[in-house]
Amino acid sequence: MLIVMEKNATPQQIDAVSKMVEKRGYEARPIPGGDRVSICVLRNKGAVDTASFIGMAGVKDLIPVTRPYKLVSRESQSEDTVIQVGDVAIGNGHQTLIAGPCAIEGEAQALTIAAKVKAAGAHMFRGGAFKPRTSPYSFQGLGVEGLKILAKVRNDIGLPVVTEVMDLDTFDVVEEYADIIQIGTRNMQNFSLLRRAGRSHRPVMLKRGMAATIDEWLMAAEYIMEGGNTQVILCERGVRTFVHHSRNTLDLSAVPYVQKESHLPIIIDPSHAAGRRDQVIPLARASAAVGAHGLMVEVHHQPDQALSDGAQSLFPDQFEKLCQQVRHISDLF
Ligand code: PEP
Ligand code: MN
């Protein structure tokens, strides 16, 4: 249930309602909104008895939350969440472009690509330092050295950085260097990792599991929010289907569905959806047209020499074209 407070409710009234929620054996989670506070009631099994709250000072309305995800749901927060990373905003009304190589391979590679994507219009830089690879014989990323290169990119080029965390052991160090922590498709339901992300002060980009339903994905986001971290960005990256013409199948309808169900920003990664360069720009255009809040795209200056995902990496001039086209499309809204 959501307890909507009056616009002029005092902190004492909000506190009294929260205490009453806790007295009933539930957890109270105040959600500050644009012009009023709402208190989300968590950990109730079944309907909450409204009688104790109806007459309390400062209470305006009691709204049942019908979805299994509470904090993530639009029922508990009607306004879109906008996440601010330095000067860059992600969410309602913004089209945020994140670009960079699949993996950080060295300082020169990262700085070269970062300068090019920035010039083309990227707002943030991406690059994996810890890479989840299907084969243990494939390049696994540079680890902490890769994170230090990302810090240099942020410093020298002036782009905030997104990088993936793979496990609990390396969470602290990734958190130290990343502006946004990415949780990849393979870890979407790694609940201990989600709980740790819930205690982080960094925004978390949660990619959709490769065979996850949207309910499962939103419940994974709920783990992070339940831990206290309200800064969650969802990233649709395609799901596995029977097709061979693309690496995954980009689920464009996830965008309007998620936007109806949740207040969290949702961006699209057309690179991992496509798995091949020739489909990335068309899918990026479609992503902007369907109303995604941004894109994350793999770009490499020498894709034929990339240590991972070269086949789906755009050349920098292609990324520039993508930015121009996407800008035209988002201007239509
Ligand atoms: C990535 O972004 O480099 C990545 C590994 O993505 P995903 O988890 O979507 O496969
Ligand atoms: Mn990749």
Short mmCIF file of C-alpha atoms and ligand atoms in Angstrom, two decimals:
data_model
loop_
_atom_site.label_atom_id
_atom_site.label_comp_id
_atom_site.label_asym_id
_atom_site.label_seq_id
_atom_site.Cartn_x
_atom_site.Cartn_y
_atom_site.Cartn_z
CA MET A 1 0.00 0.00 0.00
CA LEU A 2 1.01 3.57 -0.61
CA ILE A 3 0.18 6.23 1.96
CA VAL A 4 0.04 9.56 0.16
CA MET A 5 0.70 12.48 2.49
CA GLU A 6 -0.79 15.96 2.16
CA LYS A 7 1.38 18.55 0.38
CA ASN A 8 1.89 20.40 3.63
CA ALA A 9 2.42 17.34 5.85
CA THR A 10 5.05 18.05 8.48
CA PRO A 11 8.11 15.84 9.08
CA GLN A 12 6.54 14.93 12.46
CA GLN A 13 3.35 13.72 10.75
CA ILE A 14 5.38 11.67 8.23
CA ASP A 15 7.35 10.20 11.10
CA ALA A 16 4.20 9.35 13.06
CA VAL A 17 2.71 7.52 10.06
CA SER A 18 5.99 5.63 9.48
CA LYS A 19 6.00 4.58 13.14
CA MET A 20 2.41 3.35 12.87
CA VAL A 21 3.37 1.28 9.79
CA GLU A 22 6.20 -0.27 11.76
CA LYS A 23 3.96 -0.89 14.77
CA ARG A 24 1.76 -2.96 12.48
CA GLY A 25 4.81 -5.14 11.66
CA TYR A 26 5.58 -3.70 8.22
CA GLU A 27 8.40 -1.56 6.87
CA ALA A 28 7.81 2.09 5.96
CA ARG A 29 9.73 3.54 3.04
CA PRO A 30 9.11 7.29 2.52
CA ILE A 31 9.38 8.32 -1.13
CA PRO A 32 9.92 12.06 -1.60
CA GLY A 33 8.00 13.27 -4.66
CA GLY A 34 7.86 16.56 -6.56
CA ASP A 35 5.37 18.19 -4.20
CA ARG A 36 4.45 15.60 -1.58
CA VAL A 37 5.85 12.60 0.26
CA SER A 38 4.36 9.13 -0.09
CA ILE A 39 5.12 6.27 2.25
CA CYS A 40 5.40 2.85 0.67
CA VAL A 41 4.41 -0.01 2.97
CA LEU A 42 6.68 -3.02 2.46
CA ARG A 43 6.77 -6.60 3.76
CA ASN A 44 3.01 -6.96 4.14
CA LYS A 45 1.57 -10.34 3.28
CA GLY A 46 -1.84 -9.61 1.83
CA ALA A 47 -3.83 -6.41 2.08
CA VAL A 48 -2.90 -3.82 4.69
CA ASP A 49 -5.67 -2.83 7.08
CA THR A 50 -6.25 0.83 6.25
CA ALA A 51 -8.22 1.65 9.41
CA SER A 52 -5.20 2.71 11.48
CA PHE A 53 -4.05 5.23 8.87
CA ILE A 54 -7.24 6.83 7.58
CA GLY A 55 -7.64 9.38 10.33
CA MET A 56 -3.99 10.20 10.91
CA ALA A 57 -2.89 13.82 10.59
CA GLY A 58 -1.32 14.66 7.25
CA VAL A 59 -2.61 11.55 5.43
CA LYS A 60 -4.31 12.37 2.13
CA ASP A 61 -4.93 9.02 0.49
CA LEU A 62 -4.33 5.29 0.77
CA ILE A 63 -3.64 3.51 -2.50
CA PRO A 64 -3.27 -0.25 -2.84
CA VAL A 65 -0.11 -1.31 -4.73
CA THR A 66 -1.17 -4.26 -6.83
CA ARG A 67 2.14 -5.18 -8.45
CA PRO A 68 4.69 -7.60 -6.94
CA TYR A 69 7.37 -4.93 -7.41
CA LYS A 70 6.59 -2.03 -5.11
CA LEU A 71 9.35 0.61 -5.14
CA VAL A 72 10.00 0.11 -8.85
CA SER A 73 6.33 0.45 -9.69
CA ARG A 74 4.61 3.52 -11.09
CA GLU A 75 1.93 2.93 -8.51
CA SER A 76 4.37 4.04 -5.83
CA GLN A 77 5.89 6.91 -7.83
CA SER A 78 4.04 8.52 -10.68
CA GLU A 79 6.81 10.89 -11.83
CA ASP A 80 9.69 9.53 -13.92
CA THR A 81 12.98 9.06 -12.10
CA VAL A 82 15.78 11.12 -13.62
CA ILE A 83 19.29 10.09 -12.68
CA GLN A 84 21.99 12.72 -12.65
CA VAL A 85 25.63 11.77 -13.18
CA GLY A 86 27.60 15.01 -13.06
CA ASP A 87 26.18 17.09 -15.94
CA VAL A 88 24.57 14.09 -17.60
CA ALA A 89 20.91 13.27 -16.96
CA ILE A 90 19.27 9.93 -17.71
CA GLY A 91 15.49 9.65 -17.80
CA ASN A 92 12.42 11.63 -18.76
CA GLY A 93 13.05 14.14 -21.55
CA HIS A 94 16.69 13.21 -22.11
CA GLN A 95 18.28 11.05 -24.79
CA THR A 96 21.53 9.86 -23.22
CA LEU A 97 24.16 8.36 -25.48
CA ILE A 98 26.73 6.01 -23.97
CA ALA A 99 29.45 4.62 -26.21
CA GLY A 100 32.78 2.87 -26.12
CA PRO A 101 34.44 -0.47 -26.68
CA CYS A 102 33.18 -3.76 -25.32
CA ALA A 103 36.40 -4.12 -23.31
CA ILE A 104 39.13 -1.77 -22.18
CA GLU A 105 42.20 -3.15 -23.96
CA GLY A 106 44.78 -0.49 -23.09
CA GLU A 107 45.20 3.20 -22.43
CA ALA A 108 45.78 4.26 -26.03
CA GLN A 109 42.78 2.26 -27.26
CA ALA A 110 40.45 3.68 -24.59
CA LEU A 111 41.59 7.30 -24.97
CA THR A 112 41.42 7.14 -28.76
CA ILE A 113 37.88 5.76 -28.77
CA ALA A 114 36.71 8.06 -25.97
CA ALA A 115 37.91 11.18 -27.83
CA LYS A 116 36.14 10.02 -30.98
CA VAL A 117 32.81 9.14 -29.35
CA LYS A 118 32.83 12.38 -27.40
CA ALA A 119 33.38 14.38 -30.58
CA ALA A 120 30.53 12.45 -32.20
CA GLY A 121 28.10 13.32 -29.39
CA ALA A 122 28.38 10.68 -26.66
CA HIS A 123 27.55 11.83 -23.13
CA MET A 124 29.20 8.90 -21.35
CA PHE A 125 31.90 6.31 -22.05
CA ARG A 126 31.48 2.56 -21.61
CA GLY A 127 34.10 -0.18 -21.38
CA GLY A 128 34.41 -3.43 -19.50
CA ALA A 129 37.38 -4.05 -17.19
CA PHE A 130 35.96 -7.32 -15.84
CA LYS A 131 34.44 -9.21 -18.74
CA PRO A 132 31.95 -12.09 -18.49
CA ARG A 133 33.08 -14.30 -21.38
CA THR A 134 31.47 -17.49 -22.58
CA SER A 135 34.87 -19.14 -22.95
CA PRO A 136 37.48 -19.14 -20.18
CA TYR A 137 40.10 -18.90 -22.95
CA SER A 138 38.78 -15.56 -24.24
CA PHE A 139 40.14 -12.19 -23.09
CA GLN A 140 38.80 -11.63 -19.58
CA GLY A 141 39.46 -7.89 -19.33
CA LEU A 142 42.30 -5.93 -17.73
CA GLY A 143 40.71 -5.91 -14.27
CA VAL A 144 41.83 -3.12 -11.94
CA GLU A 145 44.27 -1.82 -14.57
CA GLY A 146 41.23 -1.34 -16.83
CA LEU A 147 39.43 0.60 -14.09
CA LYS A 148 42.46 2.91 -13.77
CA ILE A 149 42.33 3.52 -17.52
CA LEU A 150 38.64 4.40 -17.17
CA ALA A 151 39.58 6.95 -14.49
CA LYS A 152 42.06 8.46 -16.96
CA VAL A 153 39.34 8.65 -19.62
CA ARG A 154 37.08 10.51 -17.19
CA ASN A 155 39.90 12.90 -16.30
CA ASP A 156 41.49 13.52 -19.67
CA ILE A 157 38.45 13.31 -21.97
CA GLY A 158 35.79 14.48 -19.51
CA LEU A 159 33.24 11.71 -19.93
CA PRO A 160 31.66 9.85 -16.99
CA VAL A 161 32.20 6.10 -17.26
CA VAL A 162 30.02 2.98 -17.15
CA THR A 163 31.63 -0.36 -16.36
CA GLU A 164 30.43 -3.82 -15.40
CA VAL A 165 30.73 -5.49 -12.02
CA MET A 166 30.87 -9.26 -12.17
CA ASP A 167 31.04 -10.43 -8.59
CA LEU A 168 31.05 -9.50 -4.92
CA ASP A 169 34.85 -9.80 -4.63
CA THR A 170 35.44 -6.91 -6.98
CA PHE A 171 32.37 -4.83 -6.15
CA ASP A 172 34.16 -2.33 -3.92
CA VAL A 173 36.88 -1.56 -6.42
CA VAL A 174 34.45 -1.22 -9.34
CA GLU A 175 32.29 1.06 -7.20
CA GLU A 176 35.33 3.22 -6.47
CA TYR A 177 36.04 3.87 -10.16
CA ALA A 178 32.66 3.67 -11.95
CA ASP A 179 30.22 6.55 -12.37
CA ILE A 180 27.55 3.98 -13.23
CA ILE A 181 27.90 0.32 -12.24
CA GLN A 182 26.63 -2.09 -14.86
CA ILE A 183 25.13 -5.44 -13.92
CA GLY A 184 25.15 -7.61 -17.01
CA THR A 185 22.62 -9.96 -18.48
CA ARG A 186 24.28 -13.03 -16.93
CA ASN A 187 24.03 -11.55 -13.44
CA MET A 188 20.53 -10.09 -13.57
CA GLN A 189 19.33 -12.62 -11.02
CA ASN A 190 22.51 -12.82 -8.97
CA PHE A 191 20.66 -11.82 -5.83
CA SER A 192 23.69 -11.31 -3.60
CA LEU A 193 25.16 -8.98 -6.22
CA LEU A 194 21.82 -7.13 -6.46
CA ARG A 195 21.72 -6.74 -2.68
CA ARG A 196 25.24 -5.32 -2.67
CA ALA A 197 24.24 -2.93 -5.48
CA GLY A 198 21.32 -1.90 -3.29
CA ARG A 199 23.80 -0.62 -0.71
CA SER A 200 25.86 1.29 -3.28
CA HIS A 201 25.85 5.06 -3.59
CA ARG A 202 26.41 4.75 -7.35
CA PRO A 203 23.68 4.51 -9.98
CA VAL A 204 23.27 0.95 -11.27
CA MET A 205 22.51 -0.02 -14.86
CA LEU A 206 20.66 -3.32 -14.75
CA LYS A 207 20.65 -5.19 -18.04
CA ARG A 208 17.79 -7.53 -18.81
CA GLY A 209 18.61 -11.21 -18.38
CA MET A 210 18.89 -12.95 -21.73
CA ALA A 211 15.78 -15.04 -21.03
CA ALA A 212 14.12 -12.89 -18.39
CA THR A 213 10.51 -11.84 -18.42
CA ILE A 214 9.87 -8.19 -17.68
CA ASP A 215 8.40 -9.10 -14.29
CA GLU A 216 11.63 -10.92 -13.37
CA TRP A 217 13.67 -7.97 -14.56
CA LEU A 218 11.62 -5.47 -12.55
CA MET A 219 11.80 -7.73 -9.48
CA ALA A 220 15.60 -7.72 -9.86
CA ALA A 221 15.48 -3.91 -9.90
CA GLU A 222 13.28 -4.11 -6.79
CA TYR A 223 16.12 -5.92 -4.98
CA ILE A 224 18.38 -2.93 -5.63
CA MET A 225 15.78 -0.37 -4.60
CA GLU A 226 14.77 -2.39 -1.56
CA GLY A 227 18.37 -2.12 -0.38
CA GLY A 228 18.06 1.66 -0.44
CA ASN A 229 19.57 2.55 -3.82
CA THR A 230 16.95 4.44 -5.80
CA GLN A 231 19.23 5.12 -8.76
CA VAL A 232 18.49 2.27 -11.13
CA ILE A 233 18.60 2.42 -14.93
CA LEU A 234 17.14 -0.48 -16.90
CA CYS A 235 18.85 -1.60 -20.11
CA GLU A 236 17.11 -3.76 -22.70
CA ARG A 237 19.75 -5.68 -24.71
CA GLY A 238 17.75 -8.29 -26.56
CA VAL A 239 16.54 -11.69 -25.47
CA ARG A 240 17.44 -15.10 -26.78
CA THR A 241 15.03 -16.53 -29.34
CA PHE A 242 15.19 -19.16 -32.11
CA VAL A 243 16.57 -16.78 -34.75
CA HIS A 244 20.03 -16.80 -36.31
CA HIS A 245 19.89 -13.53 -38.22
CA SER A 246 20.83 -11.60 -35.08
CA ARG A 247 22.65 -12.48 -31.86
CA ASN A 248 19.54 -11.75 -29.80
CA THR A 249 16.08 -10.38 -30.53
CA LEU A 250 15.63 -6.75 -29.49
CA ASP A 251 12.38 -6.49 -27.55
CA LEU A 252 11.25 -2.99 -28.48
CA SER A 253 7.86 -3.40 -26.86
CA ALA A 254 9.67 -3.72 -23.53
CA VAL A 255 10.14 0.06 -23.63
CA PRO A 256 6.50 1.23 -23.60
CA TYR A 257 5.60 -1.63 -21.25
CA VAL A 258 8.32 -0.76 -18.74
CA GLN A 259 7.50 2.93 -19.02
CA LYS A 260 3.90 2.14 -18.11
CA GLU A 261 4.83 -0.14 -15.23
CA SER A 262 7.80 1.71 -13.78
CA HIS A 263 9.15 5.21 -13.21
CA LEU A 264 12.76 4.07 -13.82
CA PRO A 265 14.67 5.17 -16.93
CA ILE A 266 15.05 2.56 -19.66
CA ILE A 267 17.78 2.61 -22.29
CA ILE A 268 18.60 0.21 -25.13
CA ASP A 269 21.82 -1.57 -26.07
CA PRO A 270 21.37 -2.30 -29.78
CA SER A 271 24.91 -3.74 -30.07
CA HIS A 272 24.38 -6.88 -27.98
CA ALA A 273 20.90 -7.25 -29.44
CA ALA A 274 22.20 -7.23 -33.00
CA GLY A 275 25.58 -8.90 -32.61
CA ARG A 276 26.45 -7.54 -36.05
CA ARG A 277 27.41 -4.07 -37.11
CA ASP A 278 24.97 -3.66 -40.01
CA GLN A 279 21.93 -3.88 -37.71
CA VAL A 280 23.10 -1.50 -35.00
CA ILE A 281 22.15 1.84 -36.60
CA PRO A 282 18.64 0.71 -37.69
CA LEU A 283 17.98 -0.71 -34.20
CA ALA A 284 19.28 2.48 -32.60
CA ARG A 285 16.87 4.53 -34.72
CA ALA A 286 14.03 2.24 -33.69
CA SER A 287 15.05 2.60 -30.03
CA ALA A 288 14.84 6.37 -30.22
CA ALA A 289 11.52 6.13 -32.07
CA VAL A 290 10.00 3.83 -29.45
CA GLY A 291 10.90 6.35 -26.75
CA ALA A 292 13.87 4.79 -24.95
CA HIS A 293 15.67 7.27 -22.69
CA GLY A 294 19.05 6.51 -24.22
CA LEU A 295 21.37 4.12 -25.96
CA MET A 296 24.50 2.23 -25.08
CA VAL A 297 26.53 1.38 -28.18
CA GLU A 298 29.81 -0.46 -28.75
CA VAL A 299 32.33 1.52 -30.80
CA HIS A 300 35.92 0.61 -31.71
CA HIS A 301 38.44 2.43 -33.91
CA GLN A 302 39.84 -0.92 -35.11
CA PRO A 303 36.98 -3.40 -34.71
CA ASP A 304 38.78 -6.13 -36.66
CA GLN A 305 41.43 -6.11 -33.93
CA ALA A 306 39.06 -5.82 -30.96
CA LEU A 307 39.59 -8.36 -28.19
CA SER A 308 35.86 -8.79 -27.78
CA ASP A 309 32.68 -8.07 -29.76
CA GLY A 310 34.46 -6.53 -32.77
CA ALA A 311 31.76 -7.79 -35.16
CA GLN A 312 29.10 -5.65 -33.50
CA SER A 313 31.28 -2.60 -32.85
CA LEU A 314 30.62 0.48 -34.95
CA PHE A 315 33.41 2.50 -36.52
CA PRO A 316 33.55 5.98 -34.97
CA ASP A 317 32.19 7.65 -38.13
CA GLN A 318 29.22 5.28 -38.07
CA PHE A 319 28.59 6.24 -34.45
CA GLU A 320 28.61 9.88 -35.49
CA LYS A 321 25.95 9.14 -38.09
CA LEU A 322 23.94 7.24 -35.45
CA CYS A 323 24.06 10.24 -33.11
CA GLN A 324 22.80 12.60 -35.82
CA GLN A 325 19.95 10.33 -36.83
CA VAL A 326 18.92 9.57 -33.26
CA ARG A 327 18.94 13.28 -32.42
CA HIS A 328 16.55 13.99 -35.32
CA ILE A 329 14.22 11.24 -34.15
CA SER A 330 14.18 12.32 -30.49
CA ASP A 331 13.53 15.91 -31.59
CA LEU A 332 10.17 14.70 -32.91
CA PHE A 333 8.91 14.08 -29.37
C1 PEP B 1 28.49 -5.67 -22.23
O1 PEP B 1 27.77 -4.66 -22.14
O2 PEP B 1 29.67 -5.64 -22.57
C2 PEP B 1 27.89 -7.00 -21.98
C3 PEP B 1 28.64 -8.05 -21.66
O3 PEP B 1 26.55 -6.99 -22.12
P1 PEP B 1 25.45 -8.10 -21.77
O4 PEP B 1 25.54 -8.33 -20.30
O5 PEP B 1 24.18 -7.44 -22.21
O6 PEP B 1 25.76 -9.32 -22.59
MN MN B 2 30.24 -6.55 -25.54
#
